[in-house]
Each structure stands twice: as structure tokens, then as C-alpha cells.
Amino acid sequence: KPQLVASNDRFCRFLEEYCPVVTETYYPTIWCWEGRVQTLLRPFITSRPQVQYRNELIKTADGGQISLDWFDNNDSLYYPDASTRPTVLLLPGLTGTSKESYILHMIHQSEMLGYRCVVFNNRGIAGEDLLTPRTYCAANTEDLEAVIHHVHSLHPSAPFMAAGVSMGGMLLLNYLGKTGRDTPLMAAAIFSAGWNVFESVESLEKPLNWLLFNYYLTTCLQSSISRHRQMLEKLFDMDLVMKARTVREFDKQFTSVMFGYRTIDDYYEDASPCRKLKSVGIPVLCLNSVDDVFSPGHAIPVETAKQNANVALVLTSCGGHIGFLEGIWPRKCTYMDRVFKQFVQAVFEHGNKIFSM
């Protein structure tokens, strides 16, 4: 059974009634229950629902551009009026885009409920050109703020919430910690966020984890910027960046420099959502597995979460990083997908029960 951590009895009762999956026993797939195995296999095992996107490029204040992928759900039976159709903003992980299987499944769940989705692709990774020598990081929320403002301005009468996965969840938490109640978002769902970046990179630098995850993730980061080498060479020694063999080395040579941090430790401190959790001002549900090597169980801020009535943590003993596979042959729905579906539906259909908290 997952551990539900929430100091607010009203929020707890709301979840138990309208999002009962958080109180049900989670049975991980018996032949891949270990966290690392779940993490590695999920992208290969889970299906990829067909989604037709409408792409929109929006300009940023510094002259850059952001690629948004819309699933308008114009055939929605429950919400035929587009102006009031509930909207979910989705934030993928570190090098993820709207094509990730976990994003496609969230859109599939939203489609069945009649909702509209829009995927926020970080700069430069969804096929669009970089117009300025700047990408993204977990600490800088300027692009996310611009996207939230843009989406809300297009549909001001539509109920609006967000869901972030992995680094997308960290970015969303950092935004919420910065804005408090001053956001058009009604609520947020966070999945497999890295709460303390120092602990995350230390875990990923253990020999087996480096071999299975860290080196591959570093090459993905390098690949995501190599296409923009000509633009980025104006500011960076790209040969040095391409020699990085760990995420920490990449962040030291590239990310922390790009966003003006004096040291990598300054960046990691600013990027860690555990420092901002007390300031979150809207209802947030966070799902983590304690065997997630990207966000080790001992680094999950349980005590801090108990000090904020807006925060609920759901902690499973198994599930890995964005894994949460269940059933004998877990092709379709994961436990994470079910938490997403029930919580989003609970907020949009019964949200008035928690907004008076």
C-alpha cells in the first residue's frame, strides 16, 4: 500500500473519495519489480497511443521560441465548448518531448475524460531551431511562466492545471514555490521528481547506476544540444561540453554556466524543489517510488511536506523512475497513469471541495 503523506485532513479525505487509487495496494509487475528494471523496461514495454498534435511556436522575451504541441480534443463529448474545456499542461522529463510514451498515455487518459492537453517542449529539443544561445534548466522558470500565461490567455474561462514528470515535475514545483497562490493553475500533479539534486546526482554516480543511466543520460543531453552547436559555440567551449561523461560534468560545463550560476553547487541548490515546497500555494499531488535511483527515498522531503496543507505525497515501495508497471504484461496503463487520471478528474469535477482549504 502506498504511504499517503498529507497534513490536511480535508485534502486527505478528498483524495480518498475522488482519487482512491492512492490508497489502493500497488502490485508491481512480478517479473520486473526492482526499481532499476522498471525504469529501464518501461519505455520498451508500454504502448504508444496515437496522438495527432497541432504545433504552435511562441516567442519569448529574449528573442527565443518555445514549441507547444496541442491536443485540442475538439471531439470532446463532455466539453464541446472549447472556451470552457478543461486544459492540462504537460511537462516532460529532462530530454523528453511530446513523443514520450508517458506523455502520450496522459493525453490518452485526458482524451477519454474530454479534456484538452498542451505539451511544453523545452527549448531546442522538439525539432525547432534555437534562435538564441539558451536552452533550459530545472531552476529557471521564465519559459514555463510564459507558457502558462500564454495558454491561460487563450482560454481564460477554461479550468487549468498542470502535470510534470521527472525534471518537468521539478520545474513545475520550482515555479509553484516561486508563485505561491499567484498562478492561474488550479492544481498540479508531480511524478518522479528529483527533490534534492545533490542526492540525485550522487545516486546516479554509483558505479551500476552510472553504467545503466548516467552515461546514457549525459549522451542524450549532448545529443540534444549538438544540433545547435553553431548557435551555442558563441558562448561555450562545445568540445569541452561534449567530453562530459556524467550529468554533473555536463551541468558544470554547460547548464550552470548558461544560467549564470557562480558554481554548480549554487545551481543544484536552486534547482532542488525541496527548498521551495513550503511556499507552494495550490493543491499538489506528488507520486514517488522510494526505490527510484533518480530520486532516492531518503531525499524525499516528507517532513517539509507535512508543513504545507496544499501538499500530498504518495510514496510507493516499488516503481522505479517513471516506471510503476503493473499486471503480468504491462503494455497499457501504469499505476502512474491511473493516479494522473483520477487526480485530474477529481480536480476538474470536484475541485471546489479542496479549493476552500
XYZ file of N, CA, C and O in Angstrom, residues 75-161:
348
model
N -13.334 16.783 -30.469
C -14.455 15.832 -30.494
C -14.975 15.525 -29.093
O -15.756 14.591 -28.912
N -14.542 16.293 -28.125
C -14.943 16.056 -26.741
C -16.464 16.080 -26.598
O -17.123 17.073 -26.926
N -17.019 14.978 -26.080
C -18.467 14.890 -25.861
C -18.874 15.607 -24.577
O -19.949 16.192 -24.486
N -17.983 15.557 -23.572
C -18.313 16.137 -22.271
C -18.146 17.652 -22.259
O -18.846 18.355 -21.523
N -17.196 18.148 -23.068
C -16.925 19.591 -23.094
C -16.856 20.082 -24.540
O -15.770 20.386 -25.053
N -17.995 20.133 -25.233
C -17.989 20.556 -26.643
C -17.584 22.025 -26.838
O -17.092 22.390 -27.899
N -17.773 22.849 -25.796
C -17.408 24.260 -25.888
C -15.913 24.415 -25.594
O -15.468 24.247 -24.448
N -15.123 24.758 -26.618
C -13.670 24.849 -26.465
C -13.256 25.904 -25.444
O -12.209 25.774 -24.786
N -14.076 26.937 -25.261
C -13.681 28.033 -24.365
C -13.672 27.611 -22.897
O -12.966 28.200 -22.081
N -14.461 26.585 -22.566
C -14.521 26.130 -21.173
C -14.012 24.696 -20.998
O -14.194 24.098 -19.939
N -13.404 24.151 -22.032
C -12.878 22.774 -21.956
C -11.671 22.739 -21.019
O -10.702 23.480 -21.234
N -11.682 21.915 -19.981
C -10.537 21.859 -19.064
C -9.240 21.563 -19.810
O -9.212 20.763 -20.749
N -8.172 22.226 -19.366
C -6.884 22.141 -20.053
C -5.806 21.639 -19.105
O -5.675 22.137 -17.985
N -5.024 20.652 -19.570
C -3.903 20.123 -18.789
C -2.602 20.454 -19.517
O -2.410 20.060 -20.670
N -1.732 21.178 -18.840
C -0.393 21.459 -19.362
C 0.534 20.335 -18.912
O 0.619 20.041 -17.723
N 1.239 19.705 -19.859
C 2.112 18.572 -19.556
C 3.570 18.953 -19.746
O 3.944 19.529 -20.772
N 4.405 18.628 -18.754
C 5.833 18.927 -18.788
C 6.632 17.625 -18.784
O 6.666 16.922 -17.769
N 7.287 17.277 -19.908
C 8.082 16.042 -19.957
C 9.376 16.157 -19.151
O 9.716 17.217 -18.611
N 10.129 15.056 -19.122
C 11.375 14.997 -18.373
C 12.543 15.674 -19.076
O 12.375 16.377 -20.077
N 13.750 15.412 -18.577
C 14.963 16.156 -18.917
C 15.203 16.348 -20.412
O 15.399 17.460 -20.873
N 15.205 15.269 -21.172
C 15.383 15.410 -22.625
C 14.126 14.946 -23.355
O 14.157 14.643 -24.540
N 13.009 14.889 -22.629
C 11.763 14.373 -23.189
C 10.987 15.415 -23.978
O 11.149 16.618 -23.790
N 10.115 14.915 -24.864
C 9.251 15.773 -25.675
C 7.827 15.221 -25.638
O 7.538 14.272 -24.904
N 6.981 15.785 -26.476
C 5.591 15.333 -26.562
C 5.471 13.921 -27.124
O 4.392 13.342 -27.109
N 6.570 13.347 -27.596
C 6.536 11.996 -28.175
C 6.779 10.887 -27.149
O 6.693 9.710 -27.477
N 7.113 11.250 -25.907
C 7.374 10.228 -24.880
C 6.113 9.406 -24.614
O 5.010 9.960 -24.576
N 6.306 8.119 -24.377
C 5.146 7.244 -24.180
C 4.329 7.660 -22.955
O 3.104 7.593 -22.967
N 4.995 8.122 -21.878
C 4.233 8.511 -20.685
C 3.388 9.757 -20.945
O 2.304 9.895 -20.390
N 3.860 10.659 -21.823
C 3.065 11.831 -22.197
C 1.877 11.391 -23.060
O 0.735 11.856 -22.866
N 2.126 10.493 -24.013
C 1.047 10.001 -24.880
C -0.051 9.321 -24.061
O -1.245 9.471 -24.357
N 0.349 8.590 -23.024
C -0.653 7.925 -22.174
C -1.458 8.945 -21.366
O -2.668 8.776 -21.175
N -0.809 9.996 -20.889
C -1.552 11.040 -20.160
C -2.570 11.720 -21.074
O -3.685 12.034 -20.650
N -2.168 11.931 -22.317
C -3.102 12.548 -23.270
C -4.257 11.592 -23.573
O -5.422 12.014 -23.662
N -3.953 10.306 -23.688
C -4.995 9.309 -23.938
C -6.013 9.290 -22.793
O -7.232 9.240 -23.024
N -5.510 9.354 -21.547
C -6.408 9.397 -20.379
C -7.248 10.678 -20.409
O -8.455 10.657 -20.137
N -6.617 11.801 -20.743
C -7.327 13.084 -20.794
C -8.374 13.101 -21.895
O -9.463 13.677 -21.737
N -8.047 12.467 -23.026
C -8.990 12.415 -24.147
C -10.277 11.716 -23.736
O -11.382 12.182 -24.054
N -10.149 10.614 -23.001
C -11.333 9.863 -22.562
C -12.209 10.697 -21.629
O -13.427 10.528 -21.594
N -11.578 11.599 -20.877
C -12.320 12.442 -19.941
C -12.855 13.715 -20.593
O -13.589 14.479 -19.968
N -12.453 13.953 -21.844
C -12.949 15.116 -22.580
C -12.089 16.359 -22.472
O -12.503 17.444 -22.884
N -10.869 16.216 -21.907
C -10.038 17.393 -21.646
C -9.098 17.706 -22.816
O -8.802 16.859 -23.654
N -8.610 18.924 -22.819
C -7.608 19.381 -23.792
C -6.230 19.302 -23.124
O -6.097 19.533 -21.924
N -5.185 18.994 -23.910
C -3.817 18.962 -23.386
C -2.904 19.834 -24.237
O -3.127 19.984 -25.442
N -1.893 20.371 -23.595
C -0.840 21.069 -24.327
C 0.492 20.669 -23.692
O 0.645 20.685 -22.469
N 1.439 20.265 -24.543
C 2.745 19.806 -24.063
C 3.765 20.924 -24.228
O 3.929 21.481 -25.320
N 4.443 21.248 -23.134
C 5.502 22.262 -23.133
C 6.826 21.566 -23.428
O 7.380 20.873 -22.587
N 7.322 21.731 -24.671
C 8.631 21.189 -25.039
C 9.700 22.223 -24.690
O 9.608 23.376 -25.108
N 10.704 21.815 -23.935
C 11.781 22.745 -23.600
C 12.514 23.194 -24.861
O 12.530 22.492 -25.871
N 13.127 24.352 -24.784
C 13.758 24.957 -25.963
C 14.763 24.031 -26.656
O 15.640 23.451 -26.025
N 14.596 23.939 -27.969
C 15.616 23.309 -28.794
C 15.590 21.804 -28.878
O 16.459 21.211 -29.523
N 14.598 21.131 -28.248
C 14.653 19.664 -28.258
C 13.519 19.005 -29.037
O 13.486 17.788 -29.155
N 12.598 19.806 -29.578
C 11.456 19.209 -30.285
C 11.534 19.456 -31.800
O 10.526 19.427 -32.484
N 12.758 19.719 -32.286
C 12.927 19.901 -33.724
C 12.994 21.343 -34.170
O 13.384 21.635 -35.303
N 12.617 22.265 -33.274
C 12.646 23.683 -33.648
C 14.061 24.228 -33.457
O 14.856 23.694 -32.687
N 14.395 25.315 -34.148
C 15.725 25.925 -34.051
C 15.851 26.755 -32.781
O 14.866 27.311 -32.287
N 17.069 26.837 -32.282
C 17.368 27.784 -31.216
C 17.638 29.138 -31.866
O 18.515 29.250 -32.719
N 16.897 30.140 -31.465
C 17.095 31.479 -32.024
C 18.067 32.301 -31.192
O 18.555 33.345 -31.633
N 18.325 31.839 -29.966
C 19.305 32.487 -29.077
C 20.128 31.365 -28.439
O 19.670 30.225 -28.353
N 21.344 31.675 -27.941
C 22.171 30.627 -27.326
C 21.714 30.300 -25.903
O 22.416 30.506 -24.923
N 20.485 29.792 -25.804
C 19.928 29.452 -24.491
C 19.018 28.235 -24.621
O 18.201 28.157 -25.543
N 19.156 27.295 -23.676
C 18.278 26.119 -23.674
C 17.361 26.186 -22.440
O 16.496 27.037 -22.375
N 17.572 25.327 -21.457
C 16.648 25.260 -20.318
C 17.350 24.613 -19.130
O 18.409 23.989 -19.265
N 16.748 24.750 -17.964
C 17.228 24.040 -16.773
C 16.080 23.913 -15.774
O 15.036 24.543 -15.940
N 16.297 23.121 -14.722
C 15.233 22.853 -13.749
C 14.933 24.054 -12.858
O 13.854 24.152 -12.281
N 15.894 24.987 -12.752
C 15.735 26.098 -11.816
C 15.093 27.327 -12.439
O 14.412 28.090 -11.758
N 15.309 27.538 -13.739
C 14.817 28.756 -14.375
C 13.390 28.553 -14.873
O 13.139 27.727 -15.755
N 12.464 29.316 -14.314
C 11.039 29.107 -14.604
C 10.467 30.115 -15.602
O 9.268 30.141 -15.838
N 11.319 30.953 -16.198
C 10.824 32.025 -17.068
C 10.014 31.485 -18.249
O 8.934 32.004 -18.571
N 10.537 30.443 -18.920
C 9.823 29.891 -20.070
C 8.492 29.280 -19.647
O 7.472 29.440 -20.332
N 8.493 28.577 -18.526
C 7.250 27.972 -18.037
C 6.232 29.054 -17.691
O 5.043 28.922 -18.013
N 6.673 30.128 -17.069
C 5.774 31.243 -16.751
C 5.165 31.824 -18.028
O 3.960 32.121 -18.069
N 5.988 31.951 -19.069
C 5.496 32.486 -20.341
C 4.451 31.566 -20.956
O 3.427 32.022 -21.482
N 4.695 30.258 -20.881
C 3.770 29.280 -21.454
C 2.452 29.272 -20.685
O 1.369 29.270 -21.282
N 2.518 29.284 -19.352
C 1.298 29.281 -18.535
C 0.475 30.534 -18.823
O -0.750 30.458 -18.994
N 1.131 31.676 -18.908
C 0.433 32.924 -19.225
C -0.205 32.852 -20.610
O -1.364 33.265 -20.800
N 0.532 32.307 -21.579
C 0.030 32.213 -22.951
C -1.201 31.306 -23.037
O -2.225 31.681 -23.625
N -1.098 30.116 -22.444
C -2.211 29.158 -22.500
C -3.439 29.725 -21.801
O -4.565 29.631 -22.297
N -3.222 30.334 -20.644
C -4.343 30.901 -19.897
C -4.999 32.062 -20.657
O -6.227 32.215 -20.639
N -4.189 32.856 -21.351
C -4.744 33.997 -22.101
C -5.588 33.535 -23.289
O -6.528 34.220 -23.696
N -5.256 32.357 -23.837
C -6.042 31.817 -24.958
C -7.385 31.271 -24.485
O -8.384 31.334 -25.216
N -7.413 30.696 -23.276
C -8.637 30.061 -22.748
C -8.861 30.505 -21.298
O -8.800 29.678 -20.379
N -9.129 31.778 -21.068
C -9.230 32.297 -19.695
C -10.381 31.702 -18.888
O -10.347 31.727 -17.657
N -11.402 31.179 -19.567
C -12.555 30.624 -18.848
C -12.439 29.111 -18.619
O -13.321 28.505 -18.002
N -11.360 28.511 -19.134
C -11.204 27.054 -19.015
C -10.478 26.693 -17.721
O -9.450 27.300 -17.406
N -10.990 25.720 -16.965
C -10.239 25.212 -15.809
C -8.863 24.739 -16.279
O -8.737 24.137 -17.348
N -7.824 24.985 -15.491
C -6.451 24.832 -15.972
C -5.582 24.226 -14.871
O -5.539 24.745 -13.763
N -4.932 23.113 -15.176
C -3.965 22.542 -14.238
C -2.766 22.009 -15.007
O -2.746 22.035 -16.240
